[in-house]
């Protein structure tokens, strides 16, 4: 399995440019919504929604500009641990190695020390992102610019193996290196644009559940990213992946080990109007076959969103007492947008067509919360 574009999915019958039923350009749009780059740049990049095929070139240019700026000012430095036999003490002495190797007889001492270097995981990640996005862009000049910058970084000493996305998720920014945030955000999106495909590529990727799990998580993050950018200027506070607490009055010793946590996908709060919308995204059909009818909402999902709402009532948060809930699915066949009020909580069951035009996808997602605003 490789990382190249455009991907070909077995589910799409070998049709280029699709993963399942979703066009690659719309997956790139979801990636933009889900990215830190979209949150930090926000409305600056809205114009690309009508032509997401150009997104790799746009991201490549943003990344190249950010890297050029950092190269002009000097890339951020970091410390790495070193162990070396030296003729003078540097850092801490490794007494055991010094004695075992009898280094003192040779006028040496084993030392452990931290060395300031430009070859940091962050810089290696950015260099690899430049190489990755250079293979996706349509404009030869942009591709050459990215490759040249990657080579320039390597020539300056950024030559180690790039870290994984998991390792990069632990990267933290301080006040002294805040200028790197925009560059790294662009690098992460550039890396993500190399979509998974079953064609041969240069990079290996383990995907035991194929594209489905990846696209499901992408859909969740894209919904949160779009609402964060579109609704925050209107006074909404958007939280993604918020944890809810059970209202426990008593418990046995072992319950903490087996009681499941409640993690929501997206919560929208508007303090001025006293509104809260709890959103749970799914990547399955919103309906299934019922006992006595052809279609029925999935009961388990309804129980889940209702538990999110009712479990928070009476906890001292006014927004929680009359909160609304929404189950948001991609459409499979017909579009659905239905509401009901149960025990004072409005519930909405809505779908979005991920195969539609990019502007319509955005409009559908905003309409899902529009009538509650």
Tab-separated table of C-alpha atoms in Angstrom, residues 25-369:
chain	number	residue	atom	x	y	z
A	25	UNK	CA	-11.274	16.439	-3.902
A	26	UNK	CA	-13.984	16.375	-1.227
A	27	UNK	CA	-11.726	14.371	1.082
A	28	UNK	CA	-9.142	17.100	0.604
A	29	UNK	CA	-11.862	19.593	1.553
A	30	UNK	CA	-12.590	17.627	4.744
A	31	UNK	CA	-8.853	17.587	5.474
A	32	UNK	CA	-8.777	21.365	5.166
A	33	UNK	CA	-11.694	21.697	7.598
A	34	UNK	CA	-10.056	19.245	10.028
A	35	UNK	CA	-6.629	20.869	9.936
A	36	UNK	CA	-5.000	23.261	12.376
A	37	UNK	CA	-4.134	25.335	9.307
A	38	UNK	CA	-7.833	26.018	8.642
A	39	UNK	CA	-8.413	26.994	12.282
A	40	UNK	CA	-5.445	29.348	12.304
A	41	UNK	CA	-6.038	30.762	8.805
A	42	UNK	CA	-9.810	30.419	8.833
A	43	UNK	CA	-11.565	32.631	6.320
A	44	UNK	CA	-8.372	33.255	4.353
A	45	UNK	CA	-8.719	29.833	2.743
A	46	UNK	CA	-12.484	29.751	2.162
A	47	UNK	CA	-12.073	30.498	-1.553
A	48	UNK	CA	-10.451	27.100	-2.131
A	49	UNK	CA	-13.709	25.353	-1.212
A	50	UNK	CA	-15.050	25.861	-4.734
A	51	UNK	CA	-11.951	24.258	-6.266
A	52	UNK	CA	-10.460	21.824	-3.734
A	53	UNK	CA	-8.506	20.146	-6.559
A	54	UNK	CA	-6.154	23.115	-6.113
A	55	UNK	CA	-5.744	22.476	-2.387
A	56	UNK	CA	-2.399	20.600	-2.677
A	57	UNK	CA	-0.902	23.519	-4.606
A	58	UNK	CA	-2.287	26.039	-2.107
A	59	UNK	CA	-0.987	24.085	0.893
A	60	UNK	CA	2.371	23.584	-0.819
A	61	UNK	CA	2.712	27.330	-1.407
A	62	UNK	CA	1.701	28.123	2.187
A	63	UNK	CA	4.184	25.558	3.523
A	64	UNK	CA	6.956	26.750	1.212
A	65	UNK	CA	6.438	30.376	2.257
A	66	UNK	CA	6.454	29.420	5.955
A	67	UNK	CA	9.661	27.393	5.539
A	68	UNK	CA	11.361	30.191	3.592
A	69	UNK	CA	10.477	32.612	6.381
A	70	UNK	CA	11.899	30.287	9.032
A	71	UNK	CA	15.059	29.602	6.997
A	72	UNK	CA	15.589	33.342	6.655
A	73	UNK	CA	15.261	33.839	10.416
A	74	UNK	CA	16.947	30.529	11.372
A	75	UNK	CA	15.118	27.275	12.016
A	76	UNK	CA	14.312	26.539	15.628
A	77	UNK	CA	16.909	24.591	17.552
A	78	UNK	CA	16.361	21.815	20.056
A	79	UNK	CA	18.290	19.552	22.366
A	80	UNK	CA	19.100	15.906	21.767
A	81	UNK	CA	20.807	13.448	24.115
A	82	UNK	CA	24.327	12.315	23.239
A	83	UNK	CA	26.680	9.741	24.731
A	84	UNK	CA	30.354	10.058	23.862
A	85	UNK	CA	33.846	9.258	25.159
A	86	UNK	CA	35.674	12.567	25.630
A	87	UNK	CA	39.011	13.786	26.892
A	88	UNK	CA	37.265	16.311	29.132
A	89	UNK	CA	34.059	16.203	31.129
A	90	UNK	CA	30.921	17.396	29.407
A	91	UNK	CA	27.507	17.045	31.006
A	92	UNK	CA	27.187	14.035	33.325
A	93	UNK	CA	29.784	11.293	33.744
A	94	UNK	CA	28.685	7.743	33.000
A	95	UNK	CA	30.678	6.150	35.825
A	96	UNK	CA	29.729	2.556	35.003
A	97	UNK	CA	30.832	2.775	31.360
A	98	UNK	CA	33.970	4.681	32.299
A	99	UNK	CA	35.022	1.986	34.773
A	100	UNK	CA	33.946	-0.999	32.655
A	101	UNK	CA	35.829	0.253	29.595
A	102	UNK	CA	38.799	1.471	31.699
A	103	UNK	CA	38.621	4.782	29.883
A	104	UNK	CA	40.593	6.708	32.492
A	105	UNK	CA	43.696	4.693	31.565
A	106	UNK	CA	43.381	6.169	28.083
A	107	UNK	CA	42.682	9.693	29.302
A	108	UNK	CA	38.972	9.486	28.407
A	109	UNK	CA	35.694	9.672	30.268
A	110	UNK	CA	32.192	8.551	29.185
A	111	UNK	CA	29.828	11.517	29.175
A	112	UNK	CA	26.113	12.033	28.697
A	113	UNK	CA	25.076	15.474	27.598
A	114	UNK	CA	22.421	17.441	25.734
A	115	UNK	CA	23.498	18.980	22.446
A	116	UNK	CA	21.812	21.898	20.712
A	117	UNK	CA	20.916	20.894	17.151
A	118	UNK	CA	18.875	21.963	14.150
A	119	UNK	CA	18.063	18.311	13.383
A	120	UNK	CA	14.933	18.241	15.556
A	121	UNK	CA	11.888	15.988	15.034
A	122	UNK	CA	9.833	19.072	14.151
A	123	UNK	CA	12.230	20.207	11.420
A	124	UNK	CA	12.562	16.662	10.083
A	125	UNK	CA	8.754	16.429	9.893
A	126	UNK	CA	8.542	19.658	7.898
A	127	UNK	CA	11.290	18.531	5.515
A	128	UNK	CA	9.458	15.243	4.875
A	129	UNK	CA	6.175	17.132	4.327
A	130	UNK	CA	7.851	19.228	1.617
A	131	UNK	CA	8.958	16.069	-0.171
A	132	UNK	CA	5.501	14.532	0.226
A	133	UNK	CA	3.446	17.450	-1.086
A	134	UNK	CA	5.865	18.008	-3.986
A	135	UNK	CA	4.586	14.742	-5.478
A	136	UNK	CA	0.962	15.965	-5.401
A	137	UNK	CA	1.063	19.473	-6.806
A	138	UNK	CA	0.156	20.242	-10.408
A	139	UNK	CA	2.406	23.261	-10.897
A	140	UNK	CA	6.012	22.240	-11.727
A	141	UNK	CA	7.353	25.476	-10.271
A	142	UNK	CA	5.690	24.817	-6.908
A	143	UNK	CA	6.951	21.221	-6.862
A	144	UNK	CA	10.498	22.417	-7.625
A	145	UNK	CA	10.227	25.060	-4.886
A	146	UNK	CA	9.233	22.433	-2.305
A	147	UNK	CA	12.001	20.018	-3.325
A	148	UNK	CA	14.573	22.813	-3.240
A	149	UNK	CA	13.519	23.839	0.264
A	150	UNK	CA	13.679	20.219	1.450
A	151	UNK	CA	17.192	19.971	0.035
A	152	UNK	CA	18.150	23.268	1.698
A	153	UNK	CA	16.945	21.998	5.056
A	154	UNK	CA	18.919	18.795	4.607
A	155	UNK	CA	22.033	20.759	3.648
A	156	UNK	CA	21.732	22.740	6.887
A	157	UNK	CA	21.707	19.539	8.916
A	158	UNK	CA	18.052	18.422	9.016
A	159	UNK	CA	18.911	14.930	7.856
A	160	UNK	CA	17.400	12.442	10.313
A	161	UNK	CA	14.386	10.192	9.865
A	162	UNK	CA	11.065	12.069	10.152
A	163	UNK	CA	8.888	11.350	13.196
A	164	UNK	CA	5.463	9.749	12.925
A	165	UNK	CA	2.224	11.690	13.303
A	166	UNK	CA	1.788	10.024	16.711
A	167	UNK	CA	5.172	11.330	17.821
A	168	UNK	CA	4.365	14.776	16.444
A	169	UNK	CA	1.106	14.861	18.406
A	170	UNK	CA	3.229	15.087	21.562
A	171	UNK	CA	5.084	18.129	20.233
A	172	UNK	CA	4.437	21.260	22.294
A	173	UNK	CA	5.106	24.865	21.401
A	174	UNK	CA	6.574	27.386	23.810
A	175	UNK	CA	6.699	31.147	23.591
A	176	UNK	CA	10.145	31.044	22.019
A	177	UNK	CA	9.059	28.850	19.079
A	178	UNK	CA	5.488	30.003	18.475
A	179	UNK	CA	6.537	31.044	14.957
A	180	UNK	CA	6.778	27.345	14.082
A	181	UNK	CA	3.072	26.671	14.711
A	182	UNK	CA	1.807	27.874	11.333
A	183	UNK	CA	4.599	26.022	9.510
A	184	UNK	CA	3.885	22.761	11.338
A	185	UNK	CA	0.128	23.116	10.781
A	186	UNK	CA	0.752	23.437	7.040
A	187	UNK	CA	3.148	20.473	7.163
A	188	UNK	CA	0.560	18.268	8.865
A	189	UNK	CA	-2.049	19.080	6.241
A	190	UNK	CA	0.490	18.528	3.454
A	191	UNK	CA	1.269	15.098	4.905
A	192	UNK	CA	-2.429	14.247	5.180
A	193	UNK	CA	-3.059	15.093	1.532
A	194	UNK	CA	-1.132	11.952	0.553
A	195	UNK	CA	-4.262	9.814	0.606
A	196	UNK	CA	-4.166	6.043	1.162
A	197	UNK	CA	-4.514	3.886	-1.927
A	198	UNK	CA	-3.898	0.280	-2.895
A	199	UNK	CA	-1.552	1.336	-5.683
A	200	UNK	CA	2.178	0.918	-5.190
A	201	UNK	CA	3.878	3.887	-3.608
A	202	UNK	CA	7.088	4.905	-1.914
A	203	UNK	CA	5.760	4.760	1.663
A	204	UNK	CA	4.373	1.866	3.657
A	205	UNK	CA	1.173	2.288	5.659
A	206	UNK	CA	-0.649	-0.212	7.854
A	207	UNK	CA	-4.410	0.221	7.578
A	208	UNK	CA	-6.127	-2.881	8.992
A	209	UNK	CA	-9.603	-1.382	8.557
A	210	UNK	CA	-8.759	0.088	5.119
A	211	UNK	CA	-10.078	3.578	4.437
A	212	UNK	CA	-13.282	3.436	6.504
A	213	UNK	CA	-11.866	4.119	9.978
A	214	UNK	CA	-9.616	6.859	8.619
A	215	UNK	CA	-12.444	8.639	6.779
A	216	UNK	CA	-14.780	8.277	9.798
A	217	UNK	CA	-12.288	10.059	12.048
A	218	UNK	CA	-11.649	12.641	9.341
A	219	UNK	CA	-15.396	13.396	9.078
A	220	UNK	CA	-15.605	13.962	12.843
A	221	UNK	CA	-12.644	16.352	12.893
A	222	UNK	CA	-13.836	18.175	9.761
A	223	UNK	CA	-17.248	18.891	11.289
A	224	UNK	CA	-15.602	20.330	14.400
A	225	UNK	CA	-13.147	22.368	12.345
A	226	UNK	CA	-15.793	23.908	10.098
A	227	UNK	CA	-18.072	24.840	12.993
A	228	UNK	CA	-15.126	26.289	14.907
A	229	UNK	CA	-14.206	28.626	12.033
A	230	UNK	CA	-17.738	29.468	10.852
A	231	UNK	CA	-19.534	29.850	14.195
A	232	UNK	CA	-16.883	31.251	16.554
A	233	UNK	CA	-17.163	34.782	15.079
A	234	UNK	CA	-20.913	34.604	15.825
A	235	UNK	CA	-20.357	34.102	19.542
A	236	UNK	CA	-20.378	30.307	19.616
A	237	UNK	CA	-17.822	28.378	21.663
A	238	UNK	CA	-16.867	25.122	19.925
A	239	UNK	CA	-15.406	22.167	21.817
A	240	UNK	CA	-14.224	19.014	20.087
A	241	UNK	CA	-13.742	15.709	21.899
A	242	UNK	CA	-15.097	17.016	25.224
A	243	UNK	CA	-15.465	14.539	28.085
A	244	UNK	CA	-18.709	14.399	30.074
A	245	UNK	CA	-18.839	13.206	33.677
A	246	UNK	CA	-21.365	10.793	35.124
A	247	UNK	CA	-23.284	12.180	38.123
A	248	UNK	CA	-22.223	9.485	40.572
A	249	UNK	CA	-23.652	9.516	44.098
A	250	UNK	CA	-22.021	6.291	45.302
A	251	UNK	CA	-19.927	3.519	43.809
A	252	UNK	CA	-18.131	0.256	44.502
A	253	UNK	CA	-14.357	-0.045	44.466
A	254	UNK	CA	-14.063	-1.632	41.044
A	255	UNK	CA	-16.545	0.412	39.029
A	256	UNK	CA	-13.944	2.938	37.834
A	257	UNK	CA	-12.159	0.136	35.999
A	258	UNK	CA	-15.185	-0.847	33.913
A	259	UNK	CA	-17.476	2.209	33.697
A	260	UNK	CA	-17.198	3.645	30.170
A	261	UNK	CA	-16.339	7.292	29.682
A	262	UNK	CA	-18.574	9.690	27.767
A	263	UNK	CA	-16.711	11.506	25.013
A	264	UNK	CA	-18.638	13.773	22.691
A	265	UNK	CA	-17.552	14.669	19.165
A	266	UNK	CA	-18.575	18.356	19.099
A	267	UNK	CA	-20.306	20.680	21.582
A	268	UNK	CA	-21.559	24.118	20.504
A	269	UNK	CA	-22.276	26.667	23.261
A	270	UNK	CA	-23.809	30.114	22.878
A	271	UNK	CA	-23.870	31.821	26.275
A	272	UNK	CA	-25.852	34.892	25.186
A	273	UNK	CA	-28.804	32.825	23.964
A	274	UNK	CA	-28.336	30.024	26.517
A	275	UNK	CA	-28.107	27.370	23.788
A	276	UNK	CA	-26.042	24.181	23.728
A	277	UNK	CA	-25.933	21.665	20.857
A	278	UNK	CA	-24.261	18.313	21.451
A	279	UNK	CA	-23.267	16.690	18.135
A	280	UNK	CA	-22.350	13.054	17.613
A	281	UNK	CA	-21.009	12.123	14.163
A	282	UNK	CA	-21.331	8.653	12.705
A	283	UNK	CA	-20.074	7.149	9.462
A	284	UNK	CA	-22.875	4.670	8.858
A	285	UNK	CA	-26.346	4.923	7.376
A	286	UNK	CA	-28.562	6.947	9.700
A	287	UNK	CA	-31.399	4.400	9.283
A	288	UNK	CA	-31.591	0.617	9.281
A	289	UNK	CA	-34.273	-1.989	8.782
A	290	UNK	CA	-36.816	-1.985	11.617
A	291	UNK	CA	-38.983	-4.734	13.123
A	292	UNK	CA	-42.191	-3.729	11.369
A	293	UNK	CA	-41.022	-1.176	8.806
A	294	UNK	CA	-38.425	-0.785	6.111
A	295	UNK	CA	-36.496	2.033	7.786
A	296	UNK	CA	-35.855	2.969	11.396
A	297	UNK	CA	-33.394	5.225	13.166
A	298	UNK	CA	-30.682	3.223	14.903
A	299	UNK	CA	-31.849	2.886	18.490
A	300	UNK	CA	-28.361	2.525	19.951
A	301	UNK	CA	-27.302	5.879	18.569
A	302	UNK	CA	-30.423	7.557	19.971
A	303	UNK	CA	-29.766	6.063	23.408
A	304	UNK	CA	-26.169	7.335	23.208
A	305	UNK	CA	-26.983	10.956	22.337
A	306	UNK	CA	-29.843	10.993	24.868
A	307	UNK	CA	-27.471	9.737	27.578
A	308	UNK	CA	-25.108	12.608	26.739
A	309	UNK	CA	-27.966	15.067	27.301
A	310	UNK	CA	-29.855	13.625	30.290
A	311	UNK	CA	-26.740	12.689	32.267
A	312	UNK	CA	-25.779	16.366	32.536
A	313	UNK	CA	-29.171	17.712	33.676
A	314	UNK	CA	-29.111	19.158	37.195
A	315	UNK	CA	-25.329	19.359	37.395
A	316	UNK	CA	-25.345	23.137	37.882
A	317	UNK	CA	-24.760	24.075	34.246
A	318	UNK	CA	-27.789	26.007	32.864
A	319	UNK	CA	-26.797	25.246	29.274
A	320	UNK	CA	-26.965	21.504	29.969
A	321	UNK	CA	-30.504	21.490	31.371
A	322	UNK	CA	-32.160	22.246	28.017
A	323	UNK	CA	-29.387	21.184	25.651
A	324	UNK	CA	-30.148	19.988	22.120
A	325	UNK	CA	-28.628	16.931	20.495
A	326	UNK	CA	-27.841	16.039	16.890
A	327	UNK	CA	-26.812	12.828	15.148
A	328	UNK	CA	-24.935	13.743	11.969
A	329	UNK	CA	-24.292	11.084	9.310
A	330	UNK	CA	-23.139	11.096	5.696
A	331	UNK	CA	-26.079	10.416	3.386
A	332	UNK	CA	-26.538	6.940	1.948
A	333	UNK	CA	-29.203	7.364	-0.686
A	334	UNK	CA	-31.868	9.842	0.464
A	335	UNK	CA	-31.138	12.937	2.536
A	336	UNK	CA	-32.711	13.092	6.005
A	337	UNK	CA	-33.334	16.060	8.316
A	338	UNK	CA	-35.864	15.320	11.060
A	339	UNK	CA	-36.373	16.680	14.593
A	340	UNK	CA	-38.212	15.649	17.740
A	341	UNK	CA	-38.383	16.973	21.311
A	342	UNK	CA	-38.035	14.327	24.032
A	343	UNK	CA	-38.258	15.320	27.713
A	344	UNK	CA	-37.490	18.920	26.821
A	345	UNK	CA	-34.441	18.111	24.674
A	346	UNK	CA	-34.691	18.859	20.926
A	347	UNK	CA	-33.077	16.061	18.910
A	348	UNK	CA	-32.094	16.370	15.273
A	349	UNK	CA	-31.240	13.546	12.867
A	350	UNK	CA	-29.468	14.896	9.779
A	351	UNK	CA	-27.298	13.760	6.896
A	352	UNK	CA	-24.770	15.483	4.648
A	353	UNK	CA	-23.942	14.429	1.087
A	354	UNK	CA	-20.152	14.077	0.915
A	355	UNK	CA	-20.358	13.483	-2.836
A	356	UNK	CA	-21.934	16.914	-3.443
A	357	UNK	CA	-20.165	20.034	-4.647
A	358	UNK	CA	-17.827	21.478	-1.987
A	359	UNK	CA	-19.901	24.631	-1.514
A	360	UNK	CA	-23.021	22.506	-0.972
A	361	UNK	CA	-21.231	20.357	1.632
A	362	UNK	CA	-20.398	23.495	3.605
A	363	UNK	CA	-23.956	24.804	3.223
A	364	UNK	CA	-25.461	21.498	4.378
A	365	UNK	CA	-23.269	21.381	7.474
A	366	UNK	CA	-24.194	24.941	8.408
A	367	UNK	CA	-27.901	24.333	7.771
A	368	UNK	CA	-27.795	21.473	10.269
A	369	UNK	CA	-27.290	23.973	13.098
